[in-house]
Every structure is written in C-alpha cells, then in structure tokens.
Amino acid sequence: MTTTAPQRRASISDVARTAGVSVGTVSNVLNRPDRVSPATRDRVLAAIDKLSFVPNGSARQLRAGTITTAGAIVLDVANPFFTDVARGIEDRLSQDDFTVMLASSDEDPDREARYLRLFEEHGVQGIMVVPATSDIDHLLAVRRRGVAVVLLDRPSPVSGLSSVAVDDVAGGEMAVRHLLTLGHERIAFLNGPHFIRQCADRWTGARRAVADAGLDPDEVLVDVTISSHNADGGEAGMREILQMPDVPTATFCINDLAALGALRVLRREGISVPHGMAVVGYDDVDFAAELSTPLTSVRQPTHQLGFRAADLLLADPASAAEQITFQPELVVRASSTGVAQA
Amino acid sequence: MTTTAPQRRASISDVARTAGVSVGTVSNVLNRPDRVSPATRDRVLAAIDKLSFVPNGSARQLRAGTITTAGAIVLDVANPFFTDVARGIEDRLSQDDFTVMLASSDEDPDREARYLRLFEEHGVQGIMVVPATSDIDHLLAVRRRGVAVVLLDRPSPVSGLSSVAVDDVAGGEMAVRHLLTLGHERIAFLNGPHFIRQCADRWTGARRAVADAGLDPDEVLVDVTISSHNADGGEAGMREILQMPDVPTATFCINDLAALGALRVLRREGISVPHGMAVVGYDDVDFAAELSTPLTSVRQPTHQLGFRAADLLLADPASAAEQITFQPELVVRASSTGVAQA
DNA sequence: CACACTATATGAACCGATTCACAACGGGAG
DNA sequence: CTCCCGTTGTGAATCGGTTCATATAGTGTG
C-alpha cells in the first residue's frame, strides 16, 4: 500500500509559522488579499501550497456566523419530479454562488428531522423542504431560530412562512374532469395516503370534478392507496384494481412513476390502453410522451418550482414571507384518448 | 407579519445560566446523561427546551474532529442512473446512521472542485465522487489530507484510491456486437466527449467489437459527439445523424436519456424503429421497457454501485484501498430486434 | 527635520462546543 | 470521629479560524 499516513490537518498557525508571519496575516491573505503586500502574500501562498492547507470550515463558520450554503430535503431523490425541482434550486442558487446540499427524507419524518437538524447545526442559510408530515410546527421552530425555511410543493398554512406550490386540487380536478368527459363512470385513483397533502388535495379535486358533473363521488371514485410512489407501488395498485369485482375503466395515478408500473401490469395482462383501461399520470416526466402508450399527464412547472423557492430563500429575511402557487396543466395523450399525438 | 425577530441563537452557556449549572454539566447532559443526577438533568433539559437550544455543529465539530456525514458528487442529479446510485449510497450509509449530502457537478470541474472543498472544509468523513475530469490529482490530494475518497463509476488508476465501477469497455462491446450480429454495418455512436472516461471506454469497446468481427472500425462506426447527456442532446445528435450522406442503420446511445431524445426525433420523422433505425441505449432505466418501442439497453447494477461505494467509504481507513468492477448486462428489446418481449 | 498619514503586520480576544483535572459532598468503613 | 472513595458538578483550556485595536515602517509635506 502506498497510502500516506493521514497526519493532522495543517492549521492556519502552521501556515503562519512556516511563512514566518502572524496568523492574522494568513487570514488576511485568505480574505482580504489587498491588505497584504505582494511579497508576504506570495510567501504565505507558498506555505499554504506546501502544507496543502485547507481552512477548517467549522472554525471559520463558528466565528463568522453563517455560510453560503442551503439545504434541500425532498421526499425521494430517485423521483424525476423532485430532481427537476432540485435542478431549479441549484440553478438559482449557483447564480449567487451558493451551494446546495440535497437529501431525501423517504417520506420518513424521522429522517426529515435528522437532516433538518444536520443542516441547522451546520448553520445553513436556509432550508427548502418538502414536508413529510402535515404538521409543520418543527419547521416553524427552525424558522424562529433564524434559519430561512421555504416549503416546497406545499402552500404554507401560516403567513409567516414562505412557500412554493402547485395547485394540486386543480390538478386532480382537471385530470378527473378529463376522464369524465371521455365517458368514464368508474375511476380508480391510485393515490398515496391522505396524510400527504398532495394526495389529499388531488383527491379533493377529483371529488370536486365528479360532483361538478352532477355525479356521486362515492360511486364514481375508487381510492386505491399505494405505499410507495414509484413503479413498484403502481404495479401493486393496478393488480389490486384488476381484482375488484367491478373493475374501473380508468385509473388516475398519483405520479408518472406509478403510472409506469400500472402500464406494465396492463401490458402483461394484455389489457389495451386506453380501451380496456384509460390511464392518466401526474408530473409529465420526460419520458411520458415516449411510452408505448404515450401518457396523459398533469404537468407541473418543476424547474420553476425549485427556482422560485431558491429565490424566496435568498430574499431579504426582513421582507414578508411569500406564498407562490403555480397552476398545473393537463397534457392529453394516447393513454386516455387512444389517439396518438403529433 | 408575525415573524418573530430572529434573535441570536441560544448557546450552551445560555442554557447553563438559565438552568443554574455550569457549561460542562450541560455538555454532559447532552453527551453522557448518566454522569448527571436526574434532578439537574431535568433542570437542564427544561432550560434547553425553553430556549429551544440547538447545539452549534461547527463548534462541536471544531472540538470533536469529524462527523458522521459523507458527501457525494455526481454529474447530474436529474439523471436516473445517478439518482439510483445515490439511493444505493443512502441505503448503505443510513445503516450506520450516517447522512449523505448530495451535489451535482454538471460535469463542470470547477463546480466539482467547489463541492469537494465545501465538503472537505466541513470535515466530512469521506467523499464519493464521479469525477468530471480524467485527471484525479486533486482527489488524491484530498485523500492525502485524511478524507476518505471513493471514485464512483470509474476505476481508480492508482492503487491507493478505492473505486467502484462498471466495465464500460465490455458494455460498449456487447452493445455493438449485438448490432453487428443483427447485420448492421454502419453504426452511429451518440457519444459524449472522449475526455469523459465512460465515453472513451465505451468507444474502445465498440471498436473492439467491430474489429473482432473482422471489420474496420473506422468504416463501421460513426462517432457523433453530443454536448449534453440527456434527451435534448439525444435529439440534436439524431438530427445530425439523419443528415449524414450515408445514414447509419443503427445508433448506440451513451445513455437512455439520449436514446429517449433520439427516439423522439425518429418518431417525428416517421422513421420506424428498428427497421429504419435500430437503437440501443445504456443504463436500462426504469422506463426503458415501457417506451413506445421498448429500448434495448446495457444494464448496470446502479444500486449496488452506490451501496458498495458507501461500503468502501466506511471501511477501516487503515485497510487497503479496494477497486471493485461490476459487469454490465445487455437487455435486448424491440428497439434493436423489432420483436416485442414477453 | 519634525509631523502627519498611509500601508502593512501583529497578536489577543472571541465564536460555542468538548474535555479533563479538580473540588465538593456524602456515606460507609474502621 | 476520621479517612477514603464514589458521585456529581465546576470551570479553564482547547479546537482553528476572524477581527480589530494597536504597533511599526515608510512616504511625503511644510
């Protein structure tokens, strides 16, 4: 083995000693180079190089207070919806030379709390979070301690907290309205648990669409709860649907990943889409248009969502909190109408 | 506005004062509760609660040394391949109660360096990184300073550094061999720039397959460089291919995202797949099997990749560095053979 | 040549935790 | 009634930077 012994990291005083200057001067070279004469500056830089000195962020931060880093906690980094949001965040923050640390809570409140604490302890400027619970008191507490908090994909229930969200009631409504217009009278909703806000809101929207059409939501809509919001969850959900005594003619899925799983089962069972079963997804991910049956889906402005969230995070903390709501958009494709798009 | 004034964060001495004990005692309550009598412990906990005290991570770390956090830098968080790898990392690290901070370099060496430094300054236990450059001296330097470094998706060129990778030469070879077997004699390779190792290796493999078949790589293979490894890049690349004087009959894409874009163009142009143009992707992402023409793709053990990388990161730093190489696997579907799969 | 003033360098105090040698206390043994 | 020891609590030193009041050298002016 050729690994060098990992000796103690060089500190600023080591640098000062080898350069023959005081620690204050080294610090000045690092932070206000113009205050230092070129000759000493070079000497110090040489010493830094020689010792391969990397300043200790903890020490710096301890003294200086805060840093140009923000945290983001999403439900699942493997979900394209959230990664698109994360891209939006990164794109905005890097404009201000901020860095983002991304973490995924897996919808587990404990994990969320752990990351929240990790970020707070490390003194991030702010945290953007897709809450795993409906209760957000813990987030308000963080806010109260002086850390900027922006709710992602979730409108803030209180005025003191900034948030960026998409109108999920409208999204659920437009999807189901679309299916009703096509004549479906029994519609399954492959949904997540209702304590997740998005799920509850889309359900509300779905019921509203049915009611508006003069039908009884309890008769038309079948709530199928899936445990994981991905293709596996979608598979399980669709299998459950197909075993119902009175099989629905259409399925609305909580996201495109779940729809993907649902389509997989339908293909395996030889059920044609949309004639045997119409399918509508949510998120309009990249590949939705390219599936064997192009997927009708509710599109959300993901990149915008992240971008604006980062905007709010960077906003003057003294300014009023802001709640932004975007509107979703239905993208109709063959999985519901049976007509391929141009 | 109801925002509370963000007063200074409470410190351990504030807690000590309100609880009427010394700072040492508060610290003991936090870290060795058994050393403190129940009565005082309760008093301290009450004070902590009252002041909603959150220990300052920088201070703790400054004193204590290192923390249970690791960093991961990938090329693009929006790419399912990398997020699957990230999941593997998270799954392994959370077993040891470590937390992961994820960042994406966007293939930009400067951004990579920025995150590398950020992580190092914050004293992470180790960093897993998909290098944006072929040169890895800067990573060796980080290693030398005592931070564990594991190369992701890239075999280490030196024995002192751990790495986890997939054999990309083999991957390129099997993809092209497959196309040759099907009778294609002019094959486009929608590839990224060759200074990216994966791209170079797969190109090498592709040439080897051609040479092994007794043909001239320079005549059979057409190298088409795309700038971004996503659907947009794939679109641009396929448009370029279609304008060639002697249009290839098959296209091998650097990843499934690019293949997605390529398929999009082909559909728009009314070119049938695989008869007008066979397409092979790479990564075998979730949706590959569900595309309008199910995509032949080279599958990589993504989750394993991340999981093992995290394993190596957590390994005893004194133990020898380890290089792990996985083998890819060709998954044949209709986009190359024209025969739908079961 | 004295004086003011600038440019540069110094080093001690400080940020907020952890740690450890030491003090105080109380109970049991002799 | 001492002495010893274990339990509990104390507070100063420490980690590695930043900052700022202060010292010193050098420059130019009247």
mmCIF file of N, CA and C in Angstrom, chain B residues 254-316:
data_model
loop_
_atom_site.group_PDB
_atom_site.id
_atom_site.type_symbol
_atom_site.label_atom_id
_atom_site.label_comp_id
_atom_site.label_asym_id
_atom_site.label_seq_id
_atom_site.Cartn_x
_atom_site.Cartn_y
_atom_site.Cartn_z
ATOM 1 N N ILE B 254 -25.233 6.875 -25.610
ATOM 2 C CA ILE B 254 -24.432 6.866 -24.387
ATOM 3 C C ILE B 254 -25.269 6.640 -23.140
ATOM 4 N N ASN B 255 -26.546 7.010 -23.205
ATOM 5 C CA ASN B 255 -27.445 6.624 -22.117
ATOM 6 C C ASN B 255 -28.897 6.653 -22.586
ATOM 7 N N ASP B 256 -29.773 6.169 -21.730
ATOM 8 C CA ASP B 256 -31.161 6.027 -22.145
ATOM 9 C C ASP B 256 -31.852 7.365 -22.330
ATOM 10 N N LEU B 257 -31.393 8.363 -21.597
ATOM 11 C CA LEU B 257 -31.975 9.686 -21.776
ATOM 12 C C LEU B 257 -31.726 10.176 -23.195
ATOM 13 N N ALA B 258 -30.481 9.999 -23.635
ATOM 14 C CA ALA B 258 -30.139 10.399 -25.001
ATOM 15 C C ALA B 258 -30.940 9.573 -25.997
ATOM 16 N N ALA B 259 -31.096 8.279 -25.694
ATOM 17 C CA ALA B 259 -31.864 7.412 -26.583
ATOM 18 C C ALA B 259 -33.308 7.897 -26.665
ATOM 19 N N LEU B 260 -33.806 8.368 -25.533
ATOM 20 C CA LEU B 260 -35.167 8.897 -25.488
ATOM 21 C C LEU B 260 -35.310 10.044 -26.484
ATOM 22 N N GLY B 261 -34.354 10.946 -26.461
ATOM 23 C CA GLY B 261 -34.372 12.072 -27.389
ATOM 24 C C GLY B 261 -34.258 11.603 -28.824
ATOM 25 N N ALA B 262 -33.406 10.619 -29.041
ATOM 26 C CA ALA B 262 -33.216 10.091 -30.392
ATOM 27 C C ALA B 262 -34.523 9.489 -30.905
ATOM 28 N N LEU B 263 -35.168 8.713 -30.066
ATOM 29 C CA LEU B 263 -36.432 8.086 -30.448
ATOM 30 C C LEU B 263 -37.479 9.147 -30.788
ATOM 31 N N ARG B 264 -37.445 10.219 -30.038
ATOM 32 C CA ARG B 264 -38.385 11.312 -30.245
ATOM 33 C C ARG B 264 -38.252 11.846 -31.674
ATOM 34 N N VAL B 265 -37.007 12.081 -32.080
ATOM 35 C CA VAL B 265 -36.758 12.595 -33.431
ATOM 36 C C VAL B 265 -37.209 11.578 -34.478
ATOM 37 N N LEU B 266 -36.892 10.314 -34.228
ATOM 38 C CA LEU B 266 -37.242 9.279 -35.193
ATOM 39 C C LEU B 266 -38.760 9.194 -35.376
ATOM 40 N N ARG B 267 -39.465 9.297 -34.263
ATOM 41 C CA ARG B 267 -40.916 9.233 -34.355
ATOM 42 C C ARG B 267 -41.452 10.418 -35.160
ATOM 43 N N ARG B 268 -40.896 11.572 -34.849
ATOM 44 C CA ARG B 268 -41.335 12.776 -35.531
ATOM 45 C C ARG B 268 -41.080 12.686 -37.035
ATOM 46 N N GLU B 269 -39.962 12.051 -37.378
ATOM 47 C CA GLU B 269 -39.590 11.937 -38.790
ATOM 48 C C GLU B 269 -40.272 10.743 -39.454
ATOM 49 N N GLY B 270 -41.015 10.008 -38.678
ATOM 50 C CA GLY B 270 -41.709 8.854 -39.242
ATOM 51 C C GLY B 270 -40.793 7.697 -39.589
ATOM 52 N N ILE B 271 -39.673 7.631 -38.951
ATOM 53 C CA ILE B 271 -38.742 6.530 -39.217
ATOM 54 C C ILE B 271 -39.021 5.400 -38.244
ATOM 55 N N SER B 272 -39.236 4.207 -38.755
ATOM 56 C CA SER B 272 -39.599 3.118 -37.856
ATOM 57 C C SER B 272 -38.366 2.575 -37.145
ATOM 58 N N VAL B 273 -38.618 2.133 -35.930
ATOM 59 C CA VAL B 273 -37.554 1.542 -35.128
ATOM 60 C C VAL B 273 -37.960 0.093 -34.865
ATOM 61 N N PRO B 274 -37.133 -0.876 -35.132
ATOM 62 C CA PRO B 274 -35.725 -0.769 -35.517
ATOM 63 C C PRO B 274 -35.473 -0.837 -37.028
ATOM 64 N N HIS B 275 -36.574 -0.944 -37.858
ATOM 65 C CA HIS B 275 -36.308 -1.227 -39.275
ATOM 66 C C HIS B 275 -35.676 -0.061 -40.003
ATOM 67 N N GLY B 276 -36.125 1.128 -39.690
ATOM 68 C CA GLY B 276 -35.467 2.285 -40.309
ATOM 69 C C GLY B 276 -34.180 2.621 -39.567
ATOM 70 N N MET B 277 -34.206 2.410 -38.272
ATOM 71 C CA MET B 277 -33.034 2.724 -37.437
ATOM 72 C C MET B 277 -33.136 1.921 -36.140
ATOM 73 N N ALA B 278 -32.146 1.103 -35.912
ATOM 74 C CA ALA B 278 -32.114 0.366 -34.646
ATOM 75 C C ALA B 278 -31.492 1.277 -33.583
ATOM 76 N N VAL B 279 -31.963 1.122 -32.366
ATOM 77 C CA VAL B 279 -31.448 1.980 -31.293
ATOM 78 C C VAL B 279 -31.106 1.129 -30.068
ATOM 79 N N VAL B 280 -29.943 1.401 -29.523
ATOM 80 C CA VAL B 280 -29.544 0.755 -28.274
ATOM 81 C C VAL B 280 -29.160 1.842 -27.280
ATOM 82 N N GLY B 281 -29.654 1.713 -26.072
ATOM 83 C CA GLY B 281 -29.339 2.708 -25.045
ATOM 84 C C GLY B 281 -28.354 2.163 -24.024
ATOM 85 N N TYR B 282 -28.247 2.878 -22.936
ATOM 86 C CA TYR B 282 -27.322 2.473 -21.877
ATOM 87 C C TYR B 282 -27.923 2.883 -20.537
ATOM 88 N N ASP B 283 -27.854 2.035 -19.567
ATOM 89 C CA ASP B 283 -28.305 2.244 -18.179
ATOM 90 C C ASP B 283 -29.533 1.420 -17.834
ATOM 91 N N ASP B 284 -30.345 1.094 -18.873
ATOM 92 C CA ASP B 284 -31.598 0.386 -18.627
ATOM 93 C C ASP B 284 -32.381 1.024 -17.494
ATOM 94 N N VAL B 285 -32.741 2.269 -17.684
ATOM 95 C CA VAL B 285 -33.532 2.961 -16.669
ATOM 96 C C VAL B 285 -34.918 2.347 -16.597
ATOM 97 N N ASP B 286 -35.605 2.685 -15.537
ATOM 98 C CA ASP B 286 -36.925 2.157 -15.234
ATOM 99 C C ASP B 286 -37.870 2.090 -16.424
ATOM 100 N N PHE B 287 -37.897 3.160 -17.166
ATOM 101 C CA PHE B 287 -38.932 3.257 -18.195
ATOM 102 C C PHE B 287 -38.512 2.662 -19.532
ATOM 103 N N ALA B 288 -37.279 2.158 -19.614
ATOM 104 C CA ALA B 288 -36.778 1.669 -20.900
ATOM 105 C C ALA B 288 -37.692 0.610 -21.501
ATOM 106 N N ALA B 289 -38.235 -0.247 -20.651
ATOM 107 C CA ALA B 289 -39.051 -1.346 -21.143
ATOM 108 C C ALA B 289 -40.433 -0.881 -21.583
ATOM 109 N N GLU B 290 -40.822 0.305 -21.168
ATOM 110 C CA GLU B 290 -42.191 0.764 -21.399
ATOM 111 C C GLU B 290 -42.309 1.771 -22.529
ATOM 112 N N LEU B 291 -41.213 2.056 -23.187
ATOM 113 C CA LEU B 291 -41.270 3.049 -24.258
ATOM 114 C C LEU B 291 -42.062 2.509 -25.439
ATOM 115 N N SER B 292 -42.477 3.431 -26.327
ATOM 116 C CA SER B 292 -43.297 3.021 -27.463
ATOM 117 C C SER B 292 -42.600 1.887 -28.198
ATOM 118 N N THR B 293 -41.304 2.029 -28.371
ATOM 119 C CA THR B 293 -40.527 0.879 -28.786
ATOM 120 C C THR B 293 -39.622 0.540 -27.609
ATOM 121 N N PRO B 294 -39.909 -0.561 -26.945
ATOM 122 C CA PRO B 294 -39.085 -0.904 -25.784
ATOM 123 C C PRO B 294 -37.614 -0.904 -26.157
ATOM 124 N N LEU B 295 -36.831 -0.316 -25.286
ATOM 125 C CA LEU B 295 -35.450 0.004 -25.631
ATOM 126 C C LEU B 295 -34.464 -1.082 -25.217
ATOM 127 N N THR B 296 -33.686 -1.531 -26.180
ATOM 128 C CA THR B 296 -32.551 -2.390 -25.860
ATOM 129 C C THR B 296 -31.528 -1.530 -25.140
ATOM 130 N N SER B 297 -30.982 -2.058 -24.050
ATOM 131 C CA SER B 297 -30.105 -1.208 -23.261
ATOM 132 C C SER B 297 -29.085 -2.034 -22.488
ATOM 133 N N VAL B 298 -28.016 -1.377 -22.107
ATOM 134 C CA VAL B 298 -26.996 -2.053 -21.313
ATOM 135 C C VAL B 298 -27.270 -1.730 -19.848
ATOM 136 N N ARG B 299 -27.563 -2.762 -19.088
ATOM 137 C CA ARG B 299 -27.937 -2.536 -17.705
ATOM 138 C C ARG B 299 -26.718 -2.512 -16.801
ATOM 139 N N GLN B 300 -26.730 -1.583 -15.872
ATOM 140 C CA GLN B 300 -25.647 -1.515 -14.899
ATOM 141 C C GLN B 300 -26.246 -1.693 -13.508
ATOM 142 N N PRO B 301 -25.516 -2.302 -12.613
ATOM 143 C CA PRO B 301 -26.039 -2.514 -11.260
ATOM 144 C C PRO B 301 -25.917 -1.232 -10.442
ATOM 145 N N THR B 302 -26.806 -0.278 -10.728
ATOM 146 C CA THR B 302 -26.681 1.060 -10.151
ATOM 147 C C THR B 302 -26.736 1.080 -8.632
ATOM 148 N N HIS B 303 -27.762 0.434 -8.117
ATOM 149 C CA HIS B 303 -27.937 0.478 -6.669
ATOM 150 C C HIS B 303 -26.725 -0.148 -5.975
ATOM 151 N N GLN B 304 -26.304 -1.294 -6.477
ATOM 152 C CA GLN B 304 -25.108 -1.969 -5.980
ATOM 153 C C GLN B 304 -23.894 -1.049 -6.011
ATOM 154 N N LEU B 305 -23.802 -0.336 -7.095
ATOM 155 C CA LEU B 305 -22.670 0.566 -7.299
ATOM 156 C C LEU B 305 -22.567 1.541 -6.134
ATOM 157 N N GLY B 306 -23.678 2.178 -5.820
ATOM 158 C CA GLY B 306 -23.677 3.136 -4.731
ATOM 159 C C GLY B 306 -23.482 2.457 -3.384
ATOM 160 N N PHE B 307 -24.151 1.344 -3.239
ATOM 161 C CA PHE B 307 -24.098 0.625 -1.967
ATOM 162 C C PHE B 307 -22.669 0.212 -1.626
ATOM 163 N N ARG B 308 -21.990 -0.364 -2.595
ATOM 164 C CA ARG B 308 -20.624 -0.814 -2.370
ATOM 165 C C ARG B 308 -19.678 0.369 -2.179
ATOM 166 N N ALA B 309 -19.945 1.434 -2.883
ATOM 167 C CA ALA B 309 -19.103 2.620 -2.729
ATOM 168 C C ALA B 309 -19.164 3.097 -1.282
ATOM 169 N N ALA B 310 -20.380 3.133 -0.739
ATOM 170 C CA ALA B 310 -20.553 3.566 0.641
ATOM 171 C C ALA B 310 -19.864 2.590 1.585
ATOM 172 N N ASP B 311 -19.939 1.325 1.230
ATOM 173 C CA ASP B 311 -19.230 0.301 1.989
ATOM 174 C C ASP B 311 -17.750 0.641 2.093
ATOM 175 N N LEU B 312 -17.160 0.901 0.978
ATOM 176 C CA LEU B 312 -15.734 1.196 0.946
ATOM 177 C C LEU B 312 -15.420 2.465 1.725
ATOM 178 N N LEU B 313 -16.338 3.420 1.625
ATOM 179 C CA LEU B 313 -16.121 4.671 2.338
ATOM 180 C C LEU B 313 -16.059 4.438 3.840
ATOM 181 N N LEU B 314 -16.922 3.548 4.303
ATOM 182 C CA LEU B 314 -16.999 3.313 5.737
ATOM 183 C C LEU B 314 -15.928 2.338 6.217
ATOM 184 N N ALA B 315 -15.246 1.700 5.285
ATOM 185 C CA ALA B 315 -14.250 0.704 5.671
ATOM 186 C C ALA B 315 -13.158 1.345 6.514
ATOM 187 N N ASP B 316 -12.528 0.521 7.297
ATOM 188 C CA ASP B 316 -11.405 0.966 8.112
ATOM 189 C C ASP B 316 -10.400 1.706 7.229
#
